Structures are given as C-alpha cells and as structure tokens.
Amino acid sequence: MSTSMIVFYFLQLAALAVAIAISDPQLNFGPFCGTPSPVYDNGTKATSWEQYFEELEKTSGQNGQGATDAWNANPGPIPWPRNSENKVVIPYCFTQEWDRKNIRHITEGGMDKWIEYLGGTAGKDSGHAISFKERLDSEGKPMYCAPVKKYRDGWNAGIPYDTVAIEFMDGGGWGGSVGLTQNGKPWQNLVRLSDGFTLGGVLHELGHVLGQAHEHNR
C-alpha cells in the first residue's frame, strides 16, 4: 500500500471522526473486498457503494439516514460506540490459538500503525478516541472466539458478539467487515487474512473495521 493511500485512509477516518459504517445488505460479514457494487431499484448498477449511499441520501430526505432504507429497517452496521470514559474501544479475539500464534504480530502491528497515523494514543492531544483491545479472561489470558475443534460451528459463550474475530484462512480471501454489526449473531464482525498477508493488507482490512468502505468494480 502506497503512502498516499495510507494518508487517504487517515483523512477519511479523521473526517468521519469515529467512522460511518456501510456494509453489504446481506449482513454477511460484509462488504469484504470484492463485494459487487449495489443495484438501484430501477436496475441500474451503481459504480460504487459510495455513489449508492450518496444517491440514496439525496432521495430519502432523511439527512444522511439513507442507510436505514438500504437495510430495509434491519439492524445494519453502526459506528463503534463510546464507553463511559468517552473512549471507542474496539474489542477483538483471535479465532483459535493457532491464529493468534501466527498472525498476532502483523495484526497488532497494523493496529499500532493505525493509532500512530491517527496521532498517537487516544486522548485530547491526538484528537481521537479509538483503541483496540484483545478479549482476556479473568486471569489476563487471551480468549479465543471459537471453542477448540468447533471452529465456526460454535462461538465462545464468554465473548460478546460485538467482538471482531480475527482469523487466518489458508487459500481463502481477505476480508474485513465494515463498522460494527449488532444483529444478535456471532461472526458478523470479522477480519480475515490469507496467504501472502502484508502489513499494508492488514491496514486495509482494519480500515474497514474502523468504518471505511471502498469503491468496487469500476
């Protein structure tokens, strides 16, 4: 990823403050990179999700609430909330111990880079409230999203569904859910890394988690 692209992501995030969420109407961890562009009611294909929502907001008369129409009033992704200390803490867990062992370094390196690009640790000096925090048990040990030997067939009952699951899928695609999804289902907030993962790619997918969508299929 070039420096100019990284700067572009930073400027987007700064403008959105805590990030506005846009996602795939199927509510399937989406949109991941490669999600097709949306289609208007008249059958015309939008050139990008950005264009789609801009047009939707113009015609909806809801002052920026057009996403509600796109989701048919169903609970779609939303900005990450602030806690009692006015901080935006994005929780995450690695799918299983293997994932944490193999991709923790590059994943958390990407998180650190995002915080660096935002101006440093959340607070008045940096002008932002965002941080990432791994889910830990009462003994301070990492909690894993999936029970052992039940990957994707189950979800750790001790972990809230609003937690970002971070996984490595050999031979699979890259992906990052956009913003926060709260629809009462597990695995809706997700970062997926695959073969050839790079810091630039991790930054890209974490950008989605922070709320950034990008244009598809121009």
Coordinates of N, CA and C in Angstrom, one line a residue:
M1 N 0.8 -1.2 0.0 CA 0.0 0.0 0.0 C 0.9 1.2 0.0
S2 N 0.6 2.2 -0.9 CA 1.4 3.4 -1.0 C 1.2 4.3 0.1
T3 N 2.1 5.3 0.3 CA 2.0 6.3 1.4 C 0.7 7.1 1.1
S4 N 0.5 7.4 -0.2 CA -0.7 8.3 -0.5 C -2.0 7.6 -0.1
M5 N -2.1 6.3 -0.3 CA -3.3 5.5 0.0 C -3.5 5.6 1.5
I6 N -2.4 5.4 2.3 CA -2.5 5.4 3.7 C -2.9 6.7 4.2
V7 N -2.4 7.8 3.7 CA -2.8 9.2 4.0 C -4.3 9.4 3.7
F8 N -4.7 8.8 2.6 CA -6.1 8.9 2.2 C -7.0 8.3 3.2
Y9 N -6.6 7.1 3.7 CA -7.4 6.4 4.7 C -7.5 7.2 6.0
F10 N -6.4 7.8 6.3 CA -6.3 8.6 7.6 C -7.2 9.8 7.5
L11 N -7.2 10.5 6.3 CA -8.0 11.7 6.1 C -9.5 11.3 6.2
Q12 N -9.8 10.2 5.6 CA -11.2 9.7 5.6 C -11.7 9.5 7.1
L13 N -10.8 8.8 7.8 CA -11.2 8.5 9.2 C -11.3 9.7 10.0
A14 N -10.4 10.7 9.8 CA -10.4 11.9 10.6 C -11.7 12.7 10.3
A15 N -12.1 12.7 9.0 CA -13.3 13.4 8.7 C -14.6 12.8 9.2
L16 N -14.5 11.4 9.4 CA -15.7 10.7 9.9 C -15.7 10.6 11.4
A17 N -14.6 11.1 12.0 CA -14.5 11.0 13.5 C -14.4 9.6 14.0
V18 N -15.5 9.0 14.2 CA -15.5 7.6 14.7 C -15.8 6.6 13.6
A19 N -16.0 7.1 12.4 CA -16.3 6.3 11.3 C -17.7 5.9 11.1
I20 N -18.2 6.2 9.9 CA -19.6 5.9 9.5 C -19.6 4.5 8.8
A21 N -20.5 3.7 9.2 CA -20.5 2.3 8.7 C -21.4 2.1 7.5
I22 N -20.8 1.4 6.5 CA -21.6 0.9 5.4 C -21.3 -0.5 5.1
S23 N -22.3 -1.3 4.8 CA -22.0 -2.7 4.6 C -22.9 -3.4 3.6
D24 N -22.6 -4.7 3.4 CA -23.4 -5.5 2.5 C -24.8 -5.8 3.0
P25 N -25.9 -5.5 2.2 CA -27.2 -5.7 2.7 C -27.5 -7.1 3.1
Q26 N -26.7 -8.1 2.7 CA -26.9 -9.5 3.2 C -26.4 -9.7 4.6
L27 N -25.8 -8.7 5.2 CA -25.4 -8.8 6.6 C -24.4 -10.0 6.8
N28 N -23.6 -10.3 5.8 CA -22.7 -11.4 5.8 C -21.3 -11.0 5.9
F29 N -20.9 -10.6 7.1 CA -19.5 -10.1 7.4 C -19.1 -9.0 6.4
G30 N -20.0 -8.2 5.8 CA -19.7 -7.5 4.6 C -19.6 -6.0 4.7
P31 N -19.2 -5.3 3.7 CA -18.7 -6.0 2.5 C -17.3 -6.3 2.6
F32 N -16.9 -7.5 2.2 CA -15.5 -7.8 2.1 C -15.0 -7.2 0.8
C33 N -13.7 -7.2 0.7 CA -13.1 -6.7 -0.6 C -13.6 -7.6 -1.7
G34 N -14.1 -7.0 -2.8 CA -14.6 -7.8 -3.9 C -16.1 -7.9 -3.9
T35 N -16.8 -7.3 -2.9 CA -18.3 -7.3 -2.9 C -18.8 -6.6 -4.1
P36 N -19.7 -7.1 -4.9 CA -20.2 -6.4 -6.1 C -20.8 -5.1 -5.7
S37 N -20.8 -4.1 -6.7 CA -21.5 -2.8 -6.4 C -23.0 -3.1 -6.3
P38 N -23.7 -2.2 -5.6 CA -25.1 -2.3 -5.4 C -25.9 -1.9 -6.7
V39 N -27.2 -2.3 -6.7 CA -28.0 -2.0 -7.9 C -29.2 -1.2 -7.4
Y40 N -29.6 -0.1 -8.1 CA -30.7 0.7 -7.7 C -32.0 0.0 -8.0
D41 N -33.1 0.5 -7.5 CA -34.4 -0.2 -7.7 C -34.8 -0.3 -9.2
N42 N -34.3 0.7 -10.0 CA -34.6 0.6 -11.4 C -33.7 -0.3 -12.2
G43 N -32.9 -1.0 -11.6 CA -32.0 -2.0 -12.2 C -30.6 -1.4 -12.6
T44 N -30.4 -0.1 -12.5 CA -29.1 0.5 -12.9 C -28.1 0.1 -11.8
K45 N -26.9 -0.3 -12.2 CA -25.8 -0.6 -11.3 C -25.0 0.6 -10.9
A46 N -24.9 0.8 -9.6 CA -24.0 1.9 -9.1 C -22.6 1.6 -9.4
T47 N -21.8 2.6 -9.6 CA -20.3 2.4 -9.8 C -19.6 2.1 -8.5
S48 N -20.2 2.4 -7.4 CA -19.6 2.2 -6.1 C -20.6 2.2 -5.0
W49 N -20.3 1.7 -3.8 CA -21.2 1.8 -2.6 C -21.2 3.3 -2.2
E50 N -20.2 4.0 -2.4 CA -20.2 5.5 -2.0 C -21.2 6.2 -2.8
Q51 N -21.2 5.9 -4.2 CA -22.2 6.6 -5.0 C -23.6 6.2 -4.6
Y52 N -23.8 4.9 -4.3 CA -25.1 4.4 -4.0 C -25.7 5.1 -2.8
F53 N -24.9 5.2 -1.7 CA -25.4 5.9 -0.5 C -25.6 7.4 -0.7
E54 N -24.7 8.0 -1.5 CA -24.9 9.4 -1.7 C -26.2 9.7 -2.4
E55 N -26.5 8.8 -3.4 CA -27.8 9.0 -4.1 C -29.0 8.7 -3.2
L56 N -28.8 7.6 -2.4 CA -29.9 7.2 -1.5 C -30.2 8.4 -0.5
E57 N -29.2 9.0 0.0 CA -29.4 10.1 0.9 C -30.0 11.3 0.3
K58 N -29.7 11.6 -1.0 CA -30.3 12.7 -1.7 C -31.8 12.5 -1.9
T59 N -32.2 11.2 -2.2 CA -33.6 10.9 -2.5 C -34.4 10.6 -1.2
S60 N -33.8 10.2 -0.2 CA -34.5 9.7 1.0 C -35.1 10.9 1.9
G61 N -34.4 12.0 1.8 CA -34.8 13.2 2.6 C -34.7 12.9 4.1
Q62 N -33.7 12.1 4.4 CA -33.5 11.8 5.8 C -32.2 12.3 6.4
N63 N -31.6 13.3 5.7 CA -30.4 13.9 6.2 C -29.3 13.0 6.6
G64 N -28.9 12.1 5.7 CA -27.8 11.2 6.0 C -28.2 9.9 6.6
Q65 N -29.6 9.7 6.7 CA -30.0 8.4 7.3 C -30.5 7.4 6.3
G66 N -30.0 7.6 5.0 CA -30.4 6.8 3.9 C -30.1 5.3 4.1
A67 N -29.0 5.1 4.9 CA -28.6 3.7 5.1 C -29.8 2.9 5.7
T68 N -30.7 3.5 6.4 CA -31.8 2.8 7.0 C -32.7 2.2 5.9
D69 N -32.9 2.9 4.8 CA -33.6 2.4 3.7 C -32.9 1.2 3.1
A70 N -31.6 1.3 2.9 CA -30.8 0.3 2.3 C -30.9 -1.0 3.0
W71 N -31.1 -0.9 4.4 CA -31.1 -2.1 5.2 C -32.6 -2.6 5.4
N72 N -33.5 -1.9 4.8 CA -34.9 -2.3 5.0 C -35.3 -2.3 6.5
A73 N -34.8 -1.3 7.2 CA -35.0 -1.1 8.6 C -34.4 -2.2 9.5
N74 N -33.6 -3.1 8.9 CA -33.0 -4.1 9.7 C -31.7 -3.6 10.3
P75 N -31.2 -4.1 11.4 CA -30.0 -3.6 12.1 C -28.8 -3.8 11.3
G76 N -28.3 -2.8 10.6 CA -27.0 -2.9 9.9 C -25.9 -2.4 10.7
P77 N -24.7 -2.4 10.1 CA -23.5 -1.9 10.9 C -23.7 -0.4 11.4
I78 N -23.1 -0.1 12.5 CA -23.2 1.2 13.1 C -21.8 1.6 13.5
P79 N -21.6 2.9 13.8 CA -20.3 3.3 14.3 C -20.0 2.7 15.7
W80 N -18.8 2.4 16.0 CA -18.4 1.8 17.3 C -18.8 2.8 18.4
P81 N -19.4 2.3 19.4 CA -19.9 3.3 20.5 C -18.8 3.7 21.4
R82 N -19.1 4.8 22.1 CA -18.2 5.3 23.2 C -18.6 4.7 24.5
N83 N -17.6 4.4 25.3 CA -17.8 3.9 26.7 C -18.0 5.0 27.7
S84 N -18.1 4.6 28.9 CA -18.4 5.6 30.0 C -17.3 6.7 30.1
E85 N -16.1 6.3 29.6 CA -15.0 7.3 29.6 C -14.8 8.0 28.3
N86 N -15.9 7.9 27.5 CA -15.9 8.6 26.2 C -14.9 8.1 25.2
K87 N -14.5 6.8 25.4 CA -13.5 6.2 24.5 C -14.2 5.2 23.6
V88 N -13.6 5.0 22.4 CA -14.1 4.0 21.5 C -13.1 2.8 21.5
V89 N -13.5 1.8 22.2 CA -12.6 0.6 22.4 C -13.2 -0.5 21.5
I90 N -12.4 -0.9 20.5 CA -12.8 -2.0 19.6 C -12.2 -3.3 20.1
P91 N -13.1 -4.2 20.6 CA -12.6 -5.5 21.1 C -12.4 -6.5 20.0
Y92 N -11.4 -7.4 20.2 CA -11.1 -8.4 19.2 C -10.6 -9.7 19.9
C93 N -10.8 -10.8 19.2 CA -10.3 -12.1 19.6 C -9.8 -12.8 18.4
F94 N -8.8 -13.6 18.6 CA -8.3 -14.5 17.5 C -9.2 -15.7 17.5
T95 N -9.4 -16.3 16.4 CA -10.4 -17.4 16.3 C -9.9 -18.5 17.2
Q96 N -8.7 -18.9 17.0 CA -8.2 -20.0 17.9 C -6.7 -19.7 18.2
E97 N -6.1 -20.5 19.0 CA -4.7 -20.3 19.5 C -3.8 -20.3 18.3
W98 N -4.0 -21.1 17.3 CA -3.1 -21.2 16.1 C -3.1 -19.8 15.4
D99 N -4.3 -19.2 15.2 CA -4.4 -17.9 14.6 C -3.6 -16.8 15.3
R100 N -3.8 -16.8 16.6 CA -3.1 -15.8 17.4 C -1.6 -16.0 17.3
K101 N -1.1 -17.2 17.4 CA 0.3 -17.5 17.3 C 0.9 -17.1 16.0
N102 N 0.2 -17.2 14.9 CA 0.8 -17.0 13.6 C 0.5 -15.6 13.0
I103 N -0.6 -14.9 13.4 CA -0.9 -13.6 12.8 C -1.0 -12.5 13.8
R104 N -0.8 -12.8 15.0 CA -0.9 -11.7 16.1 C 0.1 -10.6 15.8
H105 N 1.3 -10.9 15.5 CA 2.3 -9.9 15.3 C 1.9 -8.9 14.2
I106 N 1.6 -9.4 13.1 CA 1.2 -8.5 12.0 C -0.1 -7.8 12.2
T107 N -1.0 -8.4 12.8 CA -2.4 -7.8 13.1 C -2.2 -6.7 14.1
E108 N -1.6 -7.0 15.2 CA -1.5 -5.9 16.2 C -0.5 -4.8 15.7
G109 N 0.4 -5.2 14.8 CA 1.3 -4.2 14.2 C 0.5 -3.2 13.4
G110 N -0.5 -3.8 12.7 CA -1.4 -2.9 11.9 C -2.2 -2.0 12.8
M111 N -2.7 -2.5 13.9 CA -3.5 -1.7 14.8 C -2.6 -0.6 15.4
D112 N -1.4 -0.9 15.7 CA -0.5 0.1 16.2 C -0.2 1.2 15.2
K113 N -0.1 0.8 13.9 CA 0.1 1.8 12.9 C -1.0 2.7 12.7
W114 N -2.3 2.1 12.8 CA -3.4 3.0 12.7 C -3.4 4.0 13.8
I115 N -3.1 3.6 15.0 CA -3.1 4.6 16.1 C -2.0 5.6 15.9
E116 N -0.9 5.2 15.3 CA 0.2 6.1 15.0 C -0.3 7.1 14.0
Y117 N -1.0 6.7 12.9 CA -1.4 7.6 11.9 C -2.5 8.5 12.4
L118 N -3.2 8.1 13.4 CA -4.3 9.0 14.0 C -3.7 10.0 14.9
G119 N -2.4 9.9 15.2 CA -1.8 11.0 16.1 C -1.3 10.5 17.4
G120 N -1.4 9.1 17.6 CA -1.0 8.6 18.9 C -2.1 8.1 19.7
T121 N -1.8 7.7 21.0 CA -2.8 7.2 21.9 C -4.0 8.1 22.0
A122 N -5.2 7.4 22.1 CA -6.5 8.2 22.2 C -6.4 9.2 23.3
G123 N -6.9 10.4 23.0 CA -6.9 11.5 24.0 C -7.0 12.8 23.4
K124 N -6.9 13.9 24.2 CA -7.0 15.2 23.7 C -5.9 15.6 22.8
D125 N -4.7 15.1 23.1 CA -3.5 15.5 22.3 C -3.6 14.9 20.8
S126 N -4.1 13.7 20.7 CA -4.2 13.1 19.4 C -5.5 13.5 18.7
G127 N -6.5 13.9 19.5 CA -7.8 14.3 18.9 C -8.7 13.1 18.5
H128 N -8.5 11.9 18.9 CA -9.3 10.8 18.6 C -9.6 10.0 19.9
A129 N -10.5 9.0 19.8 CA -10.9 8.2 21.0 C -10.7 6.7 20.7
I130 N -10.1 6.3 19.6 CA -10.1 4.9 19.2 C -8.9 4.1 19.8
S131 N -9.2 2.9 20.2 CA -8.2 1.9 20.6 C -8.7 0.5 20.3
F132 N -7.8 -0.4 20.3 CA -8.1 -1.8 20.1 C -7.8 -2.6 21.4
K133 N -8.6 -3.6 21.8 CA -8.3 -4.3 23.0 C -8.7 -5.8 22.8
E134 N -7.7 -6.7 23.1 CA -8.0 -8.1 23.0 C -8.8 -8.5 24.1
R135 N -9.8 -9.4 23.9 CA -10.6 -10.0 24.9 C -9.7 -10.9 25.8
L136 N -9.7 -10.7 27.1 CA -8.9 -11.5 28.0 C -9.8 -12.1 29.1
D137 N -9.4 -13.3 29.7 CA -10.2 -13.8 30.7 C -9.9 -13.2 32.1
S138 N -10.4 -13.7 33.2 CA -10.2 -13.1 34.5 C -8.8 -13.2 34.9
E139 N -8.0 -14.1 34.3 CA -6.6 -14.3 34.7 C -5.7 -13.5 33.7
G140 N -6.3 -12.8 32.8 CA -5.5 -12.0 31.9 C -5.0 -12.8 30.7
K141 N -5.6 -14.0 30.5 CA -5.1 -14.8 29.3 C -6.1 -14.5 28.1
P142 N -5.5 -14.7 26.9 CA -6.4 -14.4 25.7 C -7.5 -15.4 25.6
M143 N -8.7 -14.8 25.2 CA -9.9 -15.6 24.9 C -10.0 -15.8 23.4
Y144 N -10.3 -17.0 23.0 CA -10.5 -17.3 21.6 C -11.9 -17.4 21.2
C145 N -12.2 -16.9 20.0 CA -13.6 -16.8 19.5 C -14.3 -18.1 19.4
A146 N -13.6 -19.1 18.9 CA -14.3 -20.4 18.7 C -13.8 -21.4 19.7
P147 N -14.7 -22.3 20.3 CA -14.3 -23.4 21.1 C -13.3 -24.3 20.4
V148 N -12.4 -24.9 21.1 CA -11.5 -25.8 20.4 C -12.2 -26.9 19.6
K149 N -11.7 -27.1 18.4 CA -12.3 -28.1 17.5 C -13.7 -27.8 17.1
K150 N -14.2 -26.6 17.3 CA -15.5 -26.3 16.8 C -15.5 -25.0 16.1
Y151 N -14.5 -24.8 15.3 CA -14.3 -23.6 14.5 C -15.5 -23.3 13.6
R152 N -16.1 -22.2 13.8 CA -17.3 -21.7 13.0 C -18.6 -22.6 13.3
D153 N -18.4 -23.7 14.0 CA -19.6 -24.4 14.4 C -20.1 -23.9 15.8
G154 N -19.3 -23.1 16.4 CA -19.7 -22.5 17.7 C -19.1 -21.2 17.9
W155 N -19.4 -20.6 19.0 CA -18.9 -19.3 19.4 C -18.6 -19.3 20.9
N156 N -17.5 -18.8 21.3 CA -17.2 -18.8 22.8 C -18.3 -18.0 23.5
A157 N -19.0 -18.7 24.4 CA -20.1 -18.1 25.1 C -19.7 -17.0 26.0
G158 N -18.4 -16.9 26.4 CA -17.9 -15.8 27.2 C -17.5 -14.6 26.5
I159 N -17.7 -14.6 25.2 CA -17.3 -13.4 24.4 C -18.5 -12.8 23.7
P160 N -18.7 -11.5 23.9 CA -19.9 -10.8 23.3 C -19.8 -10.8 21.8
Y161 N -20.9 -10.8 21.1 CA -20.9 -10.8 19.6 C -20.3 -9.6 19.0
D162 N -20.2 -8.5 19.7 CA -19.7 -7.3 19.1 C -18.1 -7.3 19.0
T163 N -17.6 -8.5 19.3 CA -16.1 -8.6 19.2 C -15.7 -9.0 17.8
V164 N -14.6 -8.3 17.3 CA -14.0 -8.6 16.0 C -13.2 -9.9 16.0
A165 N -13.7 -10.9 15.3 CA -13.0 -12.2 15.2 C -11.9 -12.0 14.1
I166 N -10.7 -12.4 14.5 CA -9.5 -12.3 13.6 C -9.1 -13.7 13.2
E167 N -9.1 -14.1 12.0 CA -8.7 -15.4 11.6 C -7.8 -15.4 10.4
F168 N -7.1 -16.6 10.2 CA -6.3 -16.8 9.0 C -6.9 -18.0 8.3
M169 N -7.2 -17.8 7.0 CA -7.8 -18.9 6.2 C -6.9 -19.2 5.1
D170 N -6.2 -20.3 5.1 CA -5.3 -20.8 4.1 C -6.0 -20.9 2.8
G171 N -5.5 -20.2 1.8 CA -6.1 -20.3 0.4 C -7.4 -19.5 0.3
G172 N -7.8 -18.8 1.3 CA -9.1 -18.1 1.2 C -8.9 -16.7 0.8
G173 N -9.9 -15.9 0.9 CA -9.9 -14.5 0.5 C -9.6 -13.6 1.7
W174 N -9.1 -12.4 1.5 CA -9.0 -11.4 2.5 C -10.4 -10.8 2.8
G175 N -10.6 -10.2 4.0 CA -11.8 -9.6 4.2 C -11.9 -8.8 5.5
G176 N -12.7 -7.8 5.5 CA -12.9 -7.0 6.8 C -14.3 -6.5 6.8
S177 N -15.1 -6.8 7.9 CA -16.4 -6.2 8.0 C -16.3 -4.7 8.2
V178 N -17.4 -4.0 7.8 CA -17.3 -2.5 7.9 C -18.1 -2.0 9.2
G179 N -17.4 -1.3 10.0 CA -18.0 -0.8 11.2 C -18.4 -1.9 12.2
L180 N -19.4 -1.6 12.9 CA -19.9 -2.6 13.9 C -21.3 -3.1 13.5
T181 N -21.5 -4.4 13.5 CA -22.8 -5.0 13.3 C -23.3 -5.6 14.6
Q182 N -24.5 -5.3 15.0 CA -25.2 -5.8 16.2 C -26.5 -6.4 15.8
N183 N -26.6 -7.6 15.4 CA -27.8 -8.2 14.9 C -28.1 -9.5 15.7
G184 N -27.4 -9.7 16.8 CA -27.7 -10.9 17.6 C -27.1 -12.2 17.1
K185 N -26.1 -12.0 16.2 CA -25.5 -13.2 15.6 C -23.9 -13.1 15.8
P186 N -23.3 -14.3 16.0 CA -21.8 -14.3 16.0 C -21.2 -14.2 14.6
W187 N -19.9 -13.9 14.6 CA -19.1 -13.9 13.3 C -19.5 -12.8 12.4
Q188 N -20.2 -11.8 12.9 CA -20.6 -10.7 12.0 C -19.5 -9.6 11.9
N189 N -18.7 -9.6 12.9 CA -17.5 -8.6 12.9 C -16.3 -9.4 12.8
L190 N -15.6 -9.2 11.6 CA -14.6 -10.2 11.3 C -13.4 -9.5 10.4
V191 N -12.2 -10.0 10.7 CA -11.1 -9.7 9.8 C -10.5 -11.0 9.4
R192 N -10.4 -11.2 8.1 CA -9.8 -12.5 7.6 C -8.6 -12.2 6.8
L193 N -7.5 -12.9 7.2 CA -6.2 -12.8 6.5 C -6.0 -14.1 5.8
S194 N -5.3 -14.1 4.7 CA -5.0 -15.3 3.9 C -3.5 -15.3 3.5
D195 N -3.2 -16.1 2.5 CA -1.8 -16.3 2.1 C -1.2 -14.9 1.6
G196 N 0.1 -14.8 1.9 CA 0.7 -13.5 1.5 C 0.4 -12.3 2.2
F197 N -0.1 -12.5 3.5 CA -0.5 -11.3 4.2 C 0.6 -10.3 4.4
T198 N 0.3 -9.0 4.3 CA 1.3 -8.0 4.4 C 0.7 -6.9 5.4
L199 N 1.6 -6.1 5.9 CA 1.1 -5.0 6.8 C 0.2 -4.1 6.0
G200 N 0.5 -3.8 4.8 CA -0.4 -2.9 4.0 C -1.8 -3.5 3.9
G201 N -1.9 -4.9 3.7 CA -3.2 -5.5 3.6 C -3.9 -5.5 4.9
V202 N -3.2 -5.7 6.0 CA -3.8 -5.6 7.3 C -4.4 -4.2 7.6
L203 N -3.6 -3.2 7.2 CA -4.1 -1.8 7.4 C -5.4 -1.6 6.6
H204 N -5.4 -2.2 5.4 CA -6.6 -2.0 4.6 C -7.8 -2.6 5.2
E205 N -7.7 -3.9 5.7 CA -8.9 -4.6 6.3 C -9.3 -3.9 7.7
L206 N -8.3 -3.4 8.4 CA -8.6 -2.7 9.7 C -9.3 -1.4 9.4
G207 N -9.0 -0.8 8.2 CA -9.7 0.4 7.8 C -11.2 0.1 7.6
H208 N -11.5 -1.1 7.1 CA -13.0 -1.4 7.0 C -13.6 -1.5 8.4
V209 N -12.9 -2.2 9.3 CA -13.4 -2.3 10.7 C -13.6 -0.9 11.3
L210 N -12.8 0.0 11.0 CA -12.9 1.4 11.5 C -14.1 2.1 10.9
G211 N -14.6 1.6 9.8 CA -15.8 2.2 9.2 C -15.7 2.6 7.8
Q212 N -14.5 2.3 7.1 CA -14.3 2.8 5.8 C -14.7 1.7 4.7
A213 N -15.5 2.2 3.8 CA -15.9 1.3 2.7 C -15.0 1.8 1.5
H214 N -14.9 1.0 0.4 CA -14.2 1.5 -0.7 C -15.0 1.2 -2.0
E215 N -14.6 1.7 -3.1 CA -15.3 1.5 -4.4 C -15.0 0.1 -4.9
H216 N -16.0 -0.4 -5.6 CA -15.9 -1.8 -6.1 C -16.3 -1.8 -7.6
N217 N -15.5 -2.6 -8.3 CA -15.9 -3.0 -9.7 C -16.1 -1.8 -10.6
R218 N -15.2 -0.8 -10.6 CA -15.2 0.3 -11.5 C -14.9 -0.2 -12.9

